[in-house]
Coordinates of C-alpha atoms in Angstrom, one line a residue:
M6 CA 105.2 -32.1 141.7
S7 CA 108.2 -30.4 143.1
A8 CA 107.9 -27.9 146.0
P9 CA 107.6 -24.2 144.9
L10 CA 110.8 -22.2 145.2
T11 CA 109.9 -19.5 147.7
Y12 CA 113.2 -18.3 149.1
R13 CA 116.3 -16.9 147.3
L14 CA 119.2 -17.0 149.8
S15 CA 122.6 -15.4 148.9
I16 CA 125.8 -15.9 150.9
F17 CA 129.1 -14.0 150.4
D18 CA 132.5 -15.2 151.6
S19 CA 135.9 -14.1 150.1
I20 CA 137.9 -16.6 152.1
D21 CA 138.1 -20.2 151.0
D22 CA 140.0 -22.0 153.8
G23 CA 139.5 -23.2 157.3
H24 CA 136.0 -23.0 158.8
H25 CA 134.9 -20.8 156.0
A26 CA 135.1 -23.6 153.4
D27 CA 133.8 -26.2 155.8
Y28 CA 130.7 -24.1 156.7
L29 CA 129.9 -23.4 153.0
A30 CA 130.3 -27.1 152.2
Y31 CA 127.9 -28.1 155.0
L32 CA 125.3 -25.6 153.8
I33 CA 125.6 -26.7 150.2
H34 CA 125.0 -30.3 151.2
Q35 CA 122.1 -29.6 153.6
F36 CA 120.3 -27.0 151.4
S37 CA 120.6 -29.4 148.4
H38 CA 117.8 -31.3 150.1
K39 CA 115.6 -28.2 150.6
P40 CA 114.1 -27.5 147.1
E41 CA 112.1 -24.5 148.4
V42 CA 115.4 -22.6 148.7
E43 CA 117.5 -21.4 145.9
L44 CA 121.0 -20.7 147.2
L45 CA 123.6 -18.4 145.6
L46 CA 127.1 -18.6 146.9
I47 CA 129.3 -15.6 146.0
V48 CA 132.7 -17.2 146.7
P49 CA 136.2 -17.6 145.3
E50 CA 136.5 -19.7 142.2
T51 CA 139.1 -21.7 144.0
F52 CA 136.5 -22.9 146.5
I53 CA 134.0 -23.8 143.7
Q54 CA 136.6 -25.8 141.8
S55 CA 137.8 -27.6 145.0
F56 CA 134.3 -28.4 146.1
K57 CA 133.2 -29.8 142.7
N58 CA 136.4 -31.8 142.3
N59 CA 136.2 -33.4 145.8
R60 CA 132.6 -33.3 146.9
Q61 CA 131.9 -37.0 146.1
T62 CA 135.1 -38.1 147.9
W63 CA 134.1 -35.9 150.9
G64 CA 130.4 -37.1 150.7
F65 CA 128.7 -33.8 149.9
D66 CA 125.6 -33.4 147.7
L67 CA 125.2 -30.6 145.1
G68 CA 121.5 -30.0 144.2
N69 CA 120.1 -28.1 141.2
N70 CA 119.0 -25.4 143.5
I71 CA 122.6 -24.4 144.3
H72 CA 124.2 -21.6 142.3
F73 CA 127.6 -20.0 142.3
H74 CA 128.9 -16.6 141.5
S75 CA 132.6 -16.9 141.0
L76 CA 135.1 -14.4 142.4
D77 CA 138.3 -14.7 140.4
A78 CA 141.8 -14.3 141.7
P79 CA 142.4 -10.7 140.7
T80 CA 139.1 -9.7 142.4
I81 CA 140.0 -11.5 145.6
Q82 CA 143.5 -10.0 145.6
G83 CA 142.0 -6.5 145.0
L84 CA 139.7 -6.9 148.0
H85 CA 142.3 -8.5 150.4
R86 CA 145.1 -5.9 149.7
Q87 CA 142.9 -3.1 151.1
S88 CA 142.9 -2.1 154.8
I89 CA 140.4 -4.1 156.9
Y90 CA 138.1 -1.1 157.1
K91 CA 138.0 -0.3 153.3
R92 CA 137.7 -4.0 152.6
S93 CA 134.7 -4.4 154.8
I94 CA 132.9 -1.6 152.9
A95 CA 134.1 -2.9 149.5
E96 CA 133.0 -6.5 150.1
W97 CA 129.7 -5.4 151.6
N98 CA 128.9 -3.2 148.5
M99 CA 129.8 -6.0 146.2
Y100 CA 127.6 -8.5 148.1
V101 CA 124.6 -6.1 147.9
D102 CA 125.1 -5.4 144.2
I103 CA 125.3 -9.1 143.2
S104 CA 122.5 -10.2 145.5
E105 CA 120.1 -7.6 144.4
A106 CA 120.8 -8.3 140.7
W107 CA 119.9 -11.9 141.5
E108 CA 116.7 -10.8 143.3
T109 CA 117.7 -12.1 146.6
T110 CA 115.0 -12.3 149.3
H111 CA 117.3 -13.3 152.2
G112 CA 121.0 -12.9 152.8
L113 CA 123.4 -14.5 155.2
L114 CA 126.7 -13.0 156.4
M115 CA 129.0 -15.9 157.4
Y116 CA 131.2 -13.6 159.4
F117 CA 129.0 -10.8 160.7
D118 CA 131.7 -9.3 162.9
Y119 CA 133.7 -8.2 159.9
F120 CA 130.9 -6.6 157.9
Q121 CA 129.5 -4.2 160.5
L122 CA 131.5 -1.2 159.1
G123 CA 130.4 -2.0 155.6
I124 CA 126.7 -2.2 156.7
L125 CA 127.0 1.2 158.5
L126 CA 128.8 3.1 155.7
G127 CA 128.0 1.1 152.6
K128 CA 125.0 0.5 150.4
K129 CA 121.5 -0.2 151.8
A130 CA 120.4 -3.9 151.4
H131 CA 116.8 -4.3 150.4
F132 CA 116.4 -7.9 151.5
Q133 CA 116.1 -9.7 154.9
L134 CA 119.5 -10.3 156.5
G135 CA 121.0 -12.8 158.9
G136 CA 124.5 -13.0 160.3
I137 CA 126.8 -15.3 162.3
Y138 CA 128.5 -13.5 165.1
F139 CA 131.8 -15.1 166.0
R140 CA 133.4 -12.9 168.7
P141 CA 130.9 -11.1 170.9
N142 CA 133.6 -10.6 173.6
F143 CA 132.4 -7.2 174.8
Y144 CA 131.0 -9.0 177.9
Y145 CA 134.3 -10.6 178.9
R146 CA 135.7 -9.3 182.1
K147 CA 139.1 -8.7 180.5
A148 CA 137.6 -6.6 177.7
S149 CA 138.4 -2.9 178.1
W150 CA 135.5 -0.6 178.7
K151 CA 136.4 1.4 175.5
S152 CA 136.5 -1.7 173.4
A153 CA 133.2 -3.1 174.9
F154 CA 131.5 0.3 174.3
I155 CA 132.5 0.5 170.7
K156 CA 131.5 -3.2 170.0
K157 CA 128.1 -2.7 171.6
W158 CA 127.3 0.5 169.6
M159 CA 128.6 -1.1 166.3
L160 CA 126.4 -4.0 167.0
R161 CA 123.4 -1.9 167.8
L162 CA 123.8 0.5 164.8
S163 CA 124.7 -2.1 162.2
T164 CA 121.8 -4.4 163.0
F165 CA 119.4 -1.4 163.1
R166 CA 120.5 0.1 159.7
S167 CA 120.4 -3.3 158.0
S168 CA 117.0 -4.2 159.5
M169 CA 118.6 -7.5 160.3
K170 CA 116.1 -10.2 160.9
V171 CA 118.3 -12.6 163.0
L172 CA 121.8 -12.8 164.5
F173 CA 123.3 -16.2 165.2
S174 CA 125.8 -16.3 168.1
L175 CA 128.4 -19.0 168.2
D176 CA 129.1 -18.0 171.8
H177 CA 126.0 -19.3 173.6
K178 CA 126.7 -17.5 176.8
A179 CA 126.7 -14.2 174.9
V180 CA 123.1 -14.4 173.8
K181 CA 121.7 -12.8 177.0
H182 CA 124.2 -10.0 176.7
I183 CA 123.4 -9.4 173.0
R184 CA 119.6 -9.5 173.2
P185 CA 119.0 -6.2 175.0
L186 CA 121.1 -4.3 172.4
L187 CA 119.2 -5.4 169.3
G188 CA 115.6 -4.2 169.4
K189 CA 113.5 -6.2 166.9
T190 CA 116.4 -8.4 165.7
Q191 CA 116.1 -12.0 166.9
V192 CA 119.2 -13.6 168.6
M193 CA 119.7 -17.4 168.3
R194 CA 122.3 -19.8 169.6
I195 CA 124.0 -21.7 166.8
S196 CA 126.3 -24.7 166.8
D197 CA 129.9 -24.8 165.5
P198 CA 129.3 -27.5 162.9
V199 CA 131.4 -30.6 162.4
R200 CA 130.9 -33.6 160.2
A201 CA 131.6 -37.1 161.7
Y202 CA 133.0 -39.8 159.4
E203 CA 132.9 -43.6 159.6
L204 CA 136.5 -44.9 159.8
S205 CA 137.8 -48.4 159.6
P206 CA 140.8 -49.7 161.7
D207 CA 142.7 -50.2 158.4
E208 CA 142.3 -46.6 157.5
L209 CA 143.7 -45.5 160.9
R210 CA 146.6 -47.9 160.7
A211 CA 147.4 -46.6 157.2
F212 CA 147.3 -43.0 158.4
Q213 CA 149.6 -43.8 161.4
K214 CA 152.0 -45.6 159.1
Q215 CA 152.0 -42.8 156.5
W216 CA 153.0 -40.2 159.1
H217 CA 155.1 -42.4 161.3
I218 CA 153.0 -41.8 164.4
P219 CA 154.3 -43.9 167.2
A220 CA 152.1 -46.5 168.9
D221 CA 154.1 -46.5 172.2
K222 CA 153.7 -42.8 173.1
K223 CA 151.0 -40.4 174.1
V224 CA 150.3 -38.4 171.0
C225 CA 149.4 -34.7 171.8
L226 CA 147.6 -33.1 168.9
I227 CA 147.5 -29.4 167.9
F228 CA 145.1 -29.1 165.0
G229 CA 143.8 -26.4 162.7
Y230 CA 145.3 -23.3 161.0
L231 CA 148.8 -23.1 162.6
D232 CA 149.7 -19.7 163.8
P233 CA 151.0 -18.1 167.1
R234 CA 147.6 -18.3 168.6
K235 CA 147.7 -22.0 168.8
G236 CA 150.1 -22.1 171.8
I237 CA 152.8 -24.3 170.2
E238 CA 155.5 -22.3 171.7
A239 CA 154.0 -22.5 175.2
F240 CA 153.8 -26.3 174.9
L241 CA 157.4 -26.6 173.8
Q242 CA 158.5 -24.4 176.7
S243 CA 156.5 -26.6 179.1
T244 CA 158.5 -29.6 178.1
Q245 CA 161.5 -28.1 179.8
H246 CA 159.7 -28.7 183.1
L247 CA 159.1 -32.4 182.5
T248 CA 161.5 -35.2 183.6
P249 CA 163.3 -37.1 180.8
E250 CA 161.1 -40.1 181.5
E251 CA 157.9 -38.1 181.2
L252 CA 159.1 -36.3 178.0
N253 CA 159.9 -39.7 176.5
Q254 CA 156.3 -40.7 176.8
L255 CA 155.1 -37.8 174.7
C256 CA 154.9 -37.1 171.0
L257 CA 153.6 -33.8 169.5
L258 CA 151.5 -33.9 166.3
V259 CA 150.9 -30.6 164.7
A260 CA 148.5 -30.7 161.7
G261 CA 147.0 -28.0 159.5
A262 CA 147.5 -25.3 157.0
I263 CA 150.3 -22.8 157.7
S264 CA 152.0 -19.8 156.2
P265 CA 155.5 -20.3 154.7
A266 CA 156.9 -17.8 157.2
Y267 CA 155.4 -19.4 160.3
Q268 CA 156.4 -22.9 159.0
A269 CA 160.0 -21.7 158.8
H270 CA 159.7 -20.3 162.3
L271 CA 158.4 -23.6 163.7
E272 CA 160.9 -25.8 161.9
E273 CA 163.7 -23.7 163.4
L274 CA 162.0 -23.8 166.8
F275 CA 161.6 -27.6 166.7
H276 CA 165.4 -27.9 166.3
Q277 CA 165.8 -26.1 169.6
Y278 CA 163.9 -28.9 171.4
P279 CA 165.7 -32.0 170.1
D280 CA 164.3 -34.2 172.9
V281 CA 160.7 -33.6 171.9
E282 CA 159.4 -35.9 169.2
V283 CA 157.4 -33.8 166.8
I284 CA 155.4 -34.9 163.7
S285 CA 154.3 -32.1 161.5
I286 CA 151.7 -32.3 158.8
F287 CA 152.0 -28.8 157.2
Q288 CA 149.1 -28.8 154.8
E289 CA 145.4 -28.1 154.6
I290 CA 143.5 -31.2 155.8
K291 CA 140.1 -32.2 154.5
G292 CA 137.4 -34.9 154.9
K293 CA 138.3 -38.1 156.7
D294 CA 141.9 -37.0 157.2
I295 CA 140.7 -34.5 159.7
Q296 CA 139.1 -37.2 161.9
L297 CA 142.0 -39.5 161.4
C298 CA 144.3 -36.9 163.0
F299 CA 142.1 -37.0 166.1
E300 CA 141.7 -40.8 166.1
A301 CA 145.5 -41.0 166.0
A302 CA 145.9 -38.7 169.0
D303 CA 145.6 -39.5 172.7
L304 CA 145.3 -35.9 174.0
V305 CA 144.0 -32.8 172.1
L306 CA 145.8 -29.6 173.0
M307 CA 143.8 -26.3 172.8
L308 CA 146.4 -24.0 174.4
Y309 CA 144.9 -21.0 172.6
Q310 CA 146.2 -17.6 173.5
N311 CA 143.3 -15.5 174.7
H312 CA 140.9 -17.2 172.3
V313 CA 137.4 -15.8 172.1
G314 CA 134.3 -17.9 171.3
M315 CA 133.9 -21.5 170.3
S316 CA 136.2 -23.9 168.3
S317 CA 135.3 -26.9 166.2
V318 CA 138.4 -28.6 167.5
L319 CA 136.5 -29.2 170.8
V320 CA 133.7 -30.9 168.9
R321 CA 136.1 -33.0 166.8
A322 CA 137.8 -34.2 170.0
S323 CA 134.4 -35.3 171.4
I324 CA 133.6 -37.1 168.1
S325 CA 136.8 -39.2 168.6
K326 CA 136.3 -39.5 172.4
K327 CA 139.6 -37.8 173.1
V328 CA 140.2 -35.7 176.2
V329 CA 141.3 -32.1 176.0
L330 CA 144.0 -30.0 177.7
G331 CA 142.8 -26.5 177.0
T332 CA 142.8 -22.8 177.9
H333 CA 140.9 -21.7 181.0
Y334 CA 140.0 -18.5 179.2
G335 CA 136.6 -17.6 177.8
L336 CA 133.9 -19.8 176.5
L337 CA 136.2 -22.7 175.7
G338 CA 137.5 -22.9 179.3
K339 CA 133.9 -22.9 180.6
L340 CA 132.8 -25.6 178.2
I341 CA 135.7 -27.9 179.0
Q342 CA 135.1 -27.6 182.7
S343 CA 131.3 -27.6 182.8
M344 CA 131.0 -30.5 180.4
H345 CA 133.9 -32.5 181.9
L346 CA 135.8 -32.8 178.6
G347 CA 139.3 -32.6 180.1
L348 CA 141.6 -30.2 182.0
V349 CA 142.0 -26.4 181.7
V350 CA 145.1 -24.4 182.3
N351 CA 146.5 -20.9 181.9
A352 CA 147.7 -21.4 178.4
Q353 CA 150.3 -18.7 178.7
S354 CA 152.1 -20.4 181.6
P355 CA 154.5 -23.2 180.5
V356 CA 154.9 -24.2 184.2
Q357 CA 151.1 -24.8 184.6
I358 CA 150.9 -26.7 181.3
A359 CA 153.7 -28.9 182.5
E360 CA 151.9 -29.6 185.7
Q361 CA 148.8 -30.7 183.8
L362 CA 150.8 -32.9 181.5
E363 CA 152.3 -34.6 184.5
Q364 CA 148.8 -35.2 185.9
Y365 CA 147.8 -36.6 182.5
L366 CA 150.8 -39.0 182.3
N367 CA 150.7 -40.1 185.9
L368 CA 147.0 -40.1 186.8
G369 CA 145.1 -39.7 183.6
I370 CA 142.2 -37.3 182.9
G371 CA 138.6 -38.1 183.6
Y372 CA 135.9 -37.1 181.2
S373 CA 132.2 -37.6 180.6
K374 CA 131.2 -39.8 177.6
E375 CA 127.6 -38.6 177.9
Q376 CA 128.7 -34.9 177.6
M377 CA 130.9 -35.7 174.6
E378 CA 128.0 -37.3 172.9
K379 CA 125.9 -34.2 173.7
M380 CA 128.6 -32.0 172.3
V381 CA 128.6 -34.0 169.0
H382 CA 124.8 -34.0 168.7
E383 CA 124.4 -30.2 169.3
N384 CA 127.2 -29.4 166.8
S385 CA 126.3 -31.5 163.8
E386 CA 126.2 -29.9 160.4
Q387 CA 122.4 -30.7 160.3
A388 CA 121.8 -28.9 163.5
F389 CA 123.7 -25.9 162.1
A390 CA 121.7 -25.8 158.9
D391 CA 118.4 -26.4 160.6
T392 CA 119.0 -23.4 163.0
L393 CA 119.9 -21.2 160.1
Y394 CA 116.8 -22.3 158.2
Q395 CA 114.6 -21.6 161.2
G396 CA 116.1 -18.2 161.9
L397 CA 116.2 -16.9 158.3
F398 CA 112.8 -18.2 157.0
L399 CA 110.4 -19.1 159.8

């Protein structure tokens, strides 16, 4: 006899790329094995089609307890063309209407930060709610007092009005700063989930051959959605401070989805640095190909410009046992240093980046294999789903 279905969980997300799609795929796979939960995903039809077409290749299950409510292209376009404030309210109201029509008992906001205004000014939800908080940066020293004040009160008021059951923080160090603000709402640390794949040497060689990745150079990887925050410009500027011999040892691999405008900008920029060997994979990367990018690299660059919170790139580097040269700012800098995962630097200083690259090339970078394994274990997709289950239902 099958287990009784006791929970009806709805999730809303109007974005279907980057970590949004990854998180949703992980939850579909994990909750497919929890028959006591019926899961409704209110998501773009493009995500549904992509997941169903590729899930077997990617290794994801799809149980009978998983349901979809499709958001078509005109609906998505109508939401996304609004200002960020109106969009927050519109998406929240849509989420509440669809969820209550489906008789949801529990809801999960995949990006709580964005929905706070909608919760405050929009419809009242009559089901238990949880949310993932990405950027609780009000406790950062560089945060202005005005910005910190507004964020604290938005957090306090939105969780109170929604009777939120649990808030999951991706920034683990923020939990102690969040807890005093929330009254009865529970605060839990949550991992930034990443899936590890089994790869063969032949698969790696084929990938390196396909993209002409040199075997005689140190490959520096910049991975993820490619935009100005990734620090590509700072890295290129840093190469001007390297000797020709040092520069000849390096190859830059940039891989990820990109807007047409920024791609044109980068291609023009690369021409201004003819002595830097650059390999670009300008496309969304999924499944095993993500890990192949890291396996093909020697050094993972996380030169993020004032990045707040965690990043799955740090976990992916640990899966492939690759050292990191990353920003000294915020949570990422603290993790890289405290867990001995690589070197940190002021990511806005090309001179300092060059100095660390020189150290890497001439002396190497020490790291802790044990801490890398810990990072991988704590940020698995199963740990992610288990934490959500515990916080939402138990």
